[in-house]
Every structure is written in structure tokens, then in C-alpha cells.
Amino acid sequence: MSRYNVKETEARWQAEWERRSCFTAAEDAGRPKYYVLEMFPYPSGRIHMGHVRNYTIGDVIARFKRAKGFNVLHPMGWDAFGLPAENAALEKKTHPAKWTRENIATMRGQLKTMGLSIDWSREVATCDVEYYRHEQKMFLDFMKAGLAYRKESWVNWDPVDNTVLANEQVIDGRGWRTGALVEKRKLSQWFLKITAYADELLKGLESLDRWPERVRLMQENWIGKSTGVRFRFDVQGRDDKLEVFTTRPDTLFGASFAAISANHPLASELAANNPALAEFIAECNRLGTSEEAIETAEKKGFDTGLRVVHPFDPAWTLPVYVANFVLMEYGTGAIFGCPAHDQRDLDFARKYDLPVTPVVIPADADPAAFAVGTEAYTGPGVLKNSRFLDGLDVESAKQEIGKRMESAGQGERTTQYRLRDWGVSRQRYWGCPIPVIHCPEHGIVPVPDDQLPVVLPEDVTFDKPGNPLDHHPTWKHTACPTCGKPALRETDTFDTFIESSWYFARFCSPHTADAAFERKAVDYWLPVDQYIGGIEHAVLHLLYSRFWTRALTQCGYLDVAEPFAGLFTQGMVNHETYKDANGAWLSPADIVRNDKGELVAADGGPVAVGRVEKMSKSKKNVVDPANIIDTYGADAARLFMLSDSPPERDLEWTEAGIDGAWRYINRLWRMITEAPVALPAAGSPAPAELSDKAQGARRLIHKTVAGVGEDLDKFRFNKAVARVRELSNALAELDGKSAGEAWVLREGFEALVRMVAPMMPHLAEELWAHLGHATPLVEQPWPEADAALATDDVVTMAVQVNGKLRATLELPRDVAKDEAERRALADANVQKALEGKPVRKVIVVPNRVINVVV
Ligand code: ANZ
């Protein structure tokens, strides 16, 4: 029995594909293009199962589309700037550049063992100056176009290390290394005007009909369009006014307080001679900068003692609080609170004993009795307790009050977006330098074109906290491009989301030196036809890329509406979790089965099996793909990734699963290399005569070809695998002896091999060669199904004699009634059941049943 030598075979075909440059893409106006891209990896060290799943899915699509005649672009690169490299530098005393490049080398080698059909000649690493220099130029063009600007903004500050912390470095409100309570500080930082595109980014979502609905909804919520009213309260005893934004102006007669953000200018002014207020503001600032932190914190306020006057009643005043749930960055940083109809306001009112007056009454409630307890009423209804609004519905009341405020000059109806401008300054080393210079005389001066790129220096030290660019003895000292006098370089670097906002465009012409890309290359390849990645990027990365594409279009770099025409988000790879007797996590590699088949620790100790969860280092439930590929080969890993669950769902990695994939590969290998009879030569014409069995097998072959093609097109990989398995089972039943069977076996084997090629490319190549083909399978087109054979033209009909099932017959669909009758009566079992009695009647229900009555 021949054995499939997976290691030798996989390596040999990988080398052969490379030798023949099978996956090198070039523009070709004569063929339809197809750009398939998986989200590029961060070079963290080694590839994990999430990568294997992501790149397997992408590779199936790439290989399938290539076979279907598309000119496929399938590139790979490295999202190589970022914090982990700097952390490694601090903890392992290595240089971020060295750490990153070593990781890239390791991971490239690992990816190559997967047999991915990638055009490696297009590989880019975003930490290379050949890459990031172009985004410096883009940024300067954005500045000219008014899309980049500077403003003060809050950062996390570690008071012990005296350094800015990234959000990921703040753990439970404390610095990750010092454990010190993190403070908020204001720094001047760069912003990109993504809000200028808020409406376009929202409208564009409608055109993305090949994106998951869920992702479109998440982006819509993130952009957060609200229509409402901005209006101004008079402040008692002061000349200035307090401007608020509300989406519910209809509830104004239910207002019981006003509140401002801790960072509102009025709050700072009042705090100057109010130490208790200053302390409250400091407490708010310790909450952290994220919206989530603010949303989940207990609602707290501080009564400023000021009062504002109700816009429609000069005798009615409301207290003004500083409140921890009011964000400075949204609307005007100030609100009015209507506790009956907003949960936060209600919680706040109950805590500080403020009135709760319902002003919107649900249609089915008794207006006299309706009251609000612990739950605010946010639904529709009719206005009450609201003077000129009484009796109106919510929508009309909003319009009415808006109109009145506009004509009195008190406020305006407006649209407000939750989306904030994108802060891109990071006080970090391992990133792209922001190409501006600070001159004492000329302020911010963009680095002139002929002085680009601003290269990140590698001779830096990590011996003290803070940004090494700041400590570098010479790097930041330069001359002002305007006056030539001493000036300082910006030492902040870009947010790494910038690199990933345009890499898909760089892949179109990755080696163009004097420009980010060639125009004709992006015009040909963009948009990406199929983008594949994790749902965790549903908002930021995808939204930033959509914005960046529009900004590039505005600045004349390219002209595409949307960067990613199709998006697929795959599920996670999960695994059981294990704990030892002491409750410590155990890795699957530390566990064995004892003689009784029970799971035990390697030392024989008991193992508690826990929940199936996402593979993570902290719970040790990880399986290293390198070990799997080493043991079972890439094809088995790929097959298991595809066969077990639909790709959008989570997949549970099990030993039994990978084992099953491995066994199937060997079965296919044996079935074809040990065929029961000598097969006719490749390309032999079909024999004139086929037995029923052979004809039946042919029908299944062509049905499978049609079905698998459709499944792959629709990302139903698990269904495609099931179909292929069904066909291989059927072919295993043929002994090749009756008329034409040997020929059908060859047809079946070839179809099988060609269909599994996108999924198990190495095995497929090897079997294709075994079947006598001299040119590799990657160069073959996708098999065509014979439509006449592929359709279900045969139906199974039941034959009953006096109501009892006596036989089933395979008959052509819509067969004539007398033909059905003839075939039924000719059947041996039916004849037996008739016992020689005369047939009185035959009733044929088309395609279903033949009833014989005696
Ligand atoms: C009064 C009111 C009454 C409100 C009511 C709601 C319900 P969206 O839909 O997200 O746009 N708000 C405005 N600015 C805020 C800020 N900077 N920080 C925190 N909250 C703020 O939310 C708009 C509503 O959120 C506004 O409408 C305002 O409260 C609050 F029964 O005004 B509303």
C-alpha cells in the first residue's frame, strides 16, 4: 500500500509553484480582475490558528477565482509598527526593529508552509521607510486640503514614569508598569477631519451590499447621526449663555436640571475659586478617556450653585451641575436633563432629589395616573404638562419647539454626529514620524517635499521612560525650512491605524519609489473585491480606510468610492480549556489520555475540562499551527478549518477533527492511487455505452461540480466539503468493471481532484500528476458541469400495490403516465405482490407515487 508522503509532497509543490511564478499578478486589461485580501498580520512572533483560518479562507477564494479565469491579486504584508515591539524592547532589551524583523522572518516562513497562493513579490512591511514615506506625503497633502489640523486633546498620563500611556497600557485605571493612578493631561495633537465625511461615510454604507449587515450597522451607530436642536440658556447673574444640544427638545417642559462636562470651560472657570469643585473635576478626569468607562460609571454630579432660565418661562430656573456623564467632545458639552424620559437623567435625579415630571404620555396610558418610577419612559406618546405643546405627538412637538426657538433666535435645529475627528498623534517611538517642524518664529512648518522622508532613527535607547525620539541627542534638532534658524522636529509618531488605511492600495504597485502607487495600477486593481478578516475591525480599521480612500480621492491620488467592495468576517477558533488539580490552566499539549481513555495531566494528575473558548495565551488553550502542519500537513489543517462549521461562525478545534481531516486525505490518496482497474488515458473520449450505475455516477459527478462551484462562490465551504465527501463515497462503490465504469472513474477522480484543489492544493497537485497530467493543476480552469447531467432529471417514485409500498423506481422527471405504469408493472417485486391477479386501475401522481389497484 502506497503511503502519502505529506511533508515531501507539500514542500515540493510549494517550490514548484514558486519556480513557475504561478501567483505573480500583473495588470491585464483583457481579463476580469479579482483582488482578494486578508487583513494583514501584525508580526507578533508566530502565526496562530486565527491566521490559519483567515488565510485559508482567502486562499480558497483566490485559487477558485483564478481557476474561474479571473486575473487574481492576492498579496501579503506586515502591519509592522506598534506598541508590542516597544514593550518587547523594554522587557527583552531588544530593539523594536530587530524584534519586528525577526518576527516577520519567522511568520513568513510559517505562512509559506501553508501553501498559500500569494504573490510574495508584493510583500510590504509598513515599518520600512519605502512604505511610510508615502504616508508622510499624504499627510502633508491632507494638511493643505484642510483635512489635518492640530488641537488640544486629553491623553493618559503616568505620573511616576512621566510618560503618556496608550489606552492599552492603562489597566484598571493604572499604568501598566508603575501601577500608578493614571491622570488625564492635555496635549496639542494632530487630528484628521473624518467628520467632514460623516454623511458620505454613512450614505456609502448603502452601496456596500456585499458587507455583513452587522458591520454596516456597527458603522452606522459609530457615526451616530442625530437630529436635534442646539439652544442657549440664559445664565442667572451672568452675561454669557449656556449652549446645550438635545435630541428631545419636546421634553423641555419636563426639564429639572442642566449639566455640563467636567472639562467644560465654565466648569474650569468656577473651579478656580472652588476647591471642592476642582476636586470633583479631578475625580472625573481619573475616570479614563474612553466613552465606555464614562457610560458604565456611577452617575455623579456637583451643584455649581448657578441657575439657568427656562427658555419659555423667565420665572422658571434650573440648577446647573457638573456631571461625570456629560462628554466635552459631544454636542456642546452641556445638556438639560429630563428625568422622566431619559434613564441617565432619571438615575441622576433620584440621587440628587430633583423633580421627575412626565411630559410624554403613552397612547394607552391614563394621563392623570401616569407616573415614572425607576424606569424612564422613552417611547412615543402625546405631550402633557407642556403648555403650547400639549396634545401634540413627539415628532410634531420637536418641530414646533424647534421653529419657536429659531424664530426667537434662541437656537437652531441641527444634525449632530457621534463620530469624532481622528486623533493620530502618538507619543511613541515605533511609528511613522509626523513630518512637521516646530519653529519658535514660524510655528508649525510642514517638512518640504525635498526633505522627505523623515526617517525614524534606529540609534535610540530605551533606558528611560517616555518617547525615545524625545531623548535622542540630535534627531529632533533641525533648521526651520522657512527661516533656517534652529527648530525642533515633531517627536510624535502616527497612530498605526494610518498604515493599515492604505496598504491595500500600496499592494497594487508596491515597489513604486517616487509615489505611493502608480495611478494605472490602482485604477486597475481597486477596489478590493473580497476583503476577509475579523469582526474586531468592524469599526475603526474599516472606517478609517473608507475615510482615507475618500481623502486620497479628494487629493487626486485615486478615484474609488469604496476601498472594499465585499467583506467577509470569519468566526474565531475555539478550544476546550483545562485546569489541573490546583486550578492552574493547562495547555492541550500537557494533557494525555490514560489507559481508561480519561484525560489526565502529563504527570497523571486529574484534569478539569472547562468551557470551549477562544484560543488565548492567558487560558493556555492554544494549539500551535506549526506543530499541526508539521504533524498532519497544511492540507489537513486547511481542510479541517473549512469542513467543520460555516466560516462566519466560531469553530472548535479538536484533535478528533484534525485527525478526521488527515484520514480523509489518506483515503482520497489511496482511492485514486490504488484505483480498482487501470483507468483509460487522460482525455479519452466517452464510451458509447454506460451502465445504469455508471450513468448514475456521472450524474452525481456533474451535480457535485455545479454544487461545489456555487458553494465556494457563496462562502459555504463546509457544504462544499460535504458534497466532495459524498462524491468520493459514491466513487468508492464503483469497481470499474461494467461498461464505461472505468471511464467514469477517471472522470470522477479528475473532477474530485480539481474541486478540492482550492482547499487542499498540495494533495490535488500530486493526484493530478498521478492521473497523468504534465502541467500543474493551478494552471487548469475550473471544471465545467454538464448542465444536462447536473440537473436533477431523475426522480424516485414509490410504487404501491393496494396501498402497500412494494418498490421504488428511478424514473425521468415528468415521465409520461403510461411509461410510468409500464415500468411499475414490469418490476419483479410488484409482479410478486400482484399474485397474478388482474390490475383494475393504475393511478400516477407525477414524480411521486404509482398506485396499482387490484
Ligand atoms: C434632553 C433629553 C431629554 C435628552 C430626554 C434625551 C432624552 P444622541 O441620541 O446620542 O445624539 N447629550 C447631549 N450632549 C451630550 C454630551 N456631551 N454628553 C452626554 N450626553 C449628551 O444623544 C443626544 C442626547 O444625549 C441629548 O438629548 C442629551 O440629552 C444627551 F428625554 O437632551 B437629551
PDB file of C-alpha atoms and ligand atoms in Angstrom, residues 226 245-248 251 325-327 330 333-336 338 341-342 344 418, ligand 1:
ATOM      1  CA  SER A 226     -28.687  62.553  15.481  1.00  0.00           C
ATOM      2  CA  PHE A 245     -27.600  70.052  22.419  1.00  0.00           C
ATOM      3  CA  THR A 246     -30.696  67.896  22.675  1.00  0.00           C
ATOM      4  CA  THR A 247     -32.384  65.299  20.535  1.00  0.00           C
ATOM      5  CA  ARG A 248     -35.529  65.651  22.629  1.00  0.00           C
ATOM      6  CA  THR A 251     -39.273  67.263  26.665  1.00  0.00           C
ATOM      7  CA  PHE A 325     -21.583  61.519  32.322  1.00  0.00           C
ATOM      8  CA  VAL A 326     -21.512  64.599  30.110  1.00  0.00           C
ATOM      9  CA  LEU A 327     -18.786  64.354  27.465  1.00  0.00           C
ATOM     10  CA  TYR A 330     -20.118  65.582  22.039  1.00  0.00           C
ATOM     11  CA  GLY A 333     -20.536  69.528  26.269  1.00  0.00           C
ATOM     12  CA  ALA A 334     -23.681  70.658  28.075  1.00  0.00           C
ATOM     13  CA  ILE A 335     -27.210  69.285  28.403  1.00  0.00           C
ATOM     14  CA  PHE A 336     -30.531  69.783  30.019  1.00  0.00           C
ATOM     15  CA  CYS A 338     -35.402  65.460  31.643  1.00  0.00           C
ATOM     16  CA  HIS A 341     -37.711  60.392  29.657  1.00  0.00           C
ATOM     17  CA  ASP A 342     -34.010  59.599  29.923  1.00  0.00           C
ATOM     18  CA  ARG A 344     -29.314  58.584  32.950  1.00  0.00           C
ATOM     19  CA  ARG A 418     -21.233  60.951  17.360  1.00  0.00           C
TER      20      ARG A 418
HETATM   21  C1  ANZ B   1     -32.544  66.342  26.802  1.00  0.00           C
HETATM   22  C2  ANZ B   1     -33.107  64.998  26.746  1.00  0.00           C
HETATM   23  C3  ANZ B   1     -34.317  64.574  27.223  1.00  0.00           C
HETATM   24  C4  ANZ B   1     -32.298  64.128  26.063  1.00  0.00           C
HETATM   25  C5  ANZ B   1     -34.656  63.270  27.038  1.00  0.00           C
HETATM   26  C6  ANZ B   1     -32.585  62.823  25.873  1.00  0.00           C
HETATM   27  C7  ANZ B   1     -33.791  62.370  26.360  1.00  0.00           C
HETATM   28  P1  ANZ B   1     -27.784  61.002  20.956  1.00  0.00           P
HETATM   29  O1  ANZ B   1     -29.086  60.361  20.607  1.00  0.00           O
HETATM   30  O2  ANZ B   1     -26.719  60.023  21.238  1.00  0.00           O
HETATM   31  O3  ANZ B   1     -27.376  62.057  19.987  1.00  0.00           O
HETATM   32  N1  ANZ B   1     -26.359  64.682  25.400  1.00  0.00           N
HETATM   33  C8  ANZ B   1     -26.123  65.708  24.572  1.00  0.00           C
HETATM   34  N2  ANZ B   1     -24.829  66.067  24.616  1.00  0.00           N
HETATM   35  C9  ANZ B   1     -24.243  65.247  25.493  1.00  0.00           C
HETATM   36  C10 ANZ B   1     -22.923  65.127  25.982  1.00  0.00           C
HETATM   37  N3  ANZ B   1     -21.954  65.943  25.557  1.00  0.00           N
HETATM   38  N4  ANZ B   1     -22.651  64.160  26.879  1.00  0.00           N
HETATM   39  C11 ANZ B   1     -23.628  63.325  27.319  1.00  0.00           C
HETATM   40  N5  ANZ B   1     -24.892  63.406  26.900  1.00  0.00           N
HETATM   41  C12 ANZ B   1     -25.222  64.360  25.995  1.00  0.00           C
HETATM   42  O4  ANZ B   1     -27.981  61.683  22.386  1.00  0.00           O
HETATM   43  C13 ANZ B   1     -28.407  63.002  22.474  1.00  0.00           C
HETATM   44  C14 ANZ B   1     -28.891  63.210  23.896  1.00  0.00           C
HETATM   45  O5  ANZ B   1     -27.808  62.922  24.783  1.00  0.00           O
HETATM   46  C15 ANZ B   1     -29.292  64.635  24.124  1.00  0.00           C
HETATM   47  O6  ANZ B   1     -30.692  64.759  24.211  1.00  0.00           O
HETATM   48  C16 ANZ B   1     -28.790  64.921  25.517  1.00  0.00           C
HETATM   49  O7  ANZ B   1     -29.859  64.574  26.349  1.00  0.00           O
HETATM   50  C17 ANZ B   1     -27.639  63.982  25.691  1.00  0.00           C
HETATM   51  F1  ANZ B   1     -35.824  62.827  27.499  1.00  0.00           F
HETATM   52  O8  ANZ B   1     -31.434  66.301  25.873  1.00  0.00           O
HETATM   53  B1  ANZ B   1     -31.052  64.907  25.607  1.00  0.00           B
END
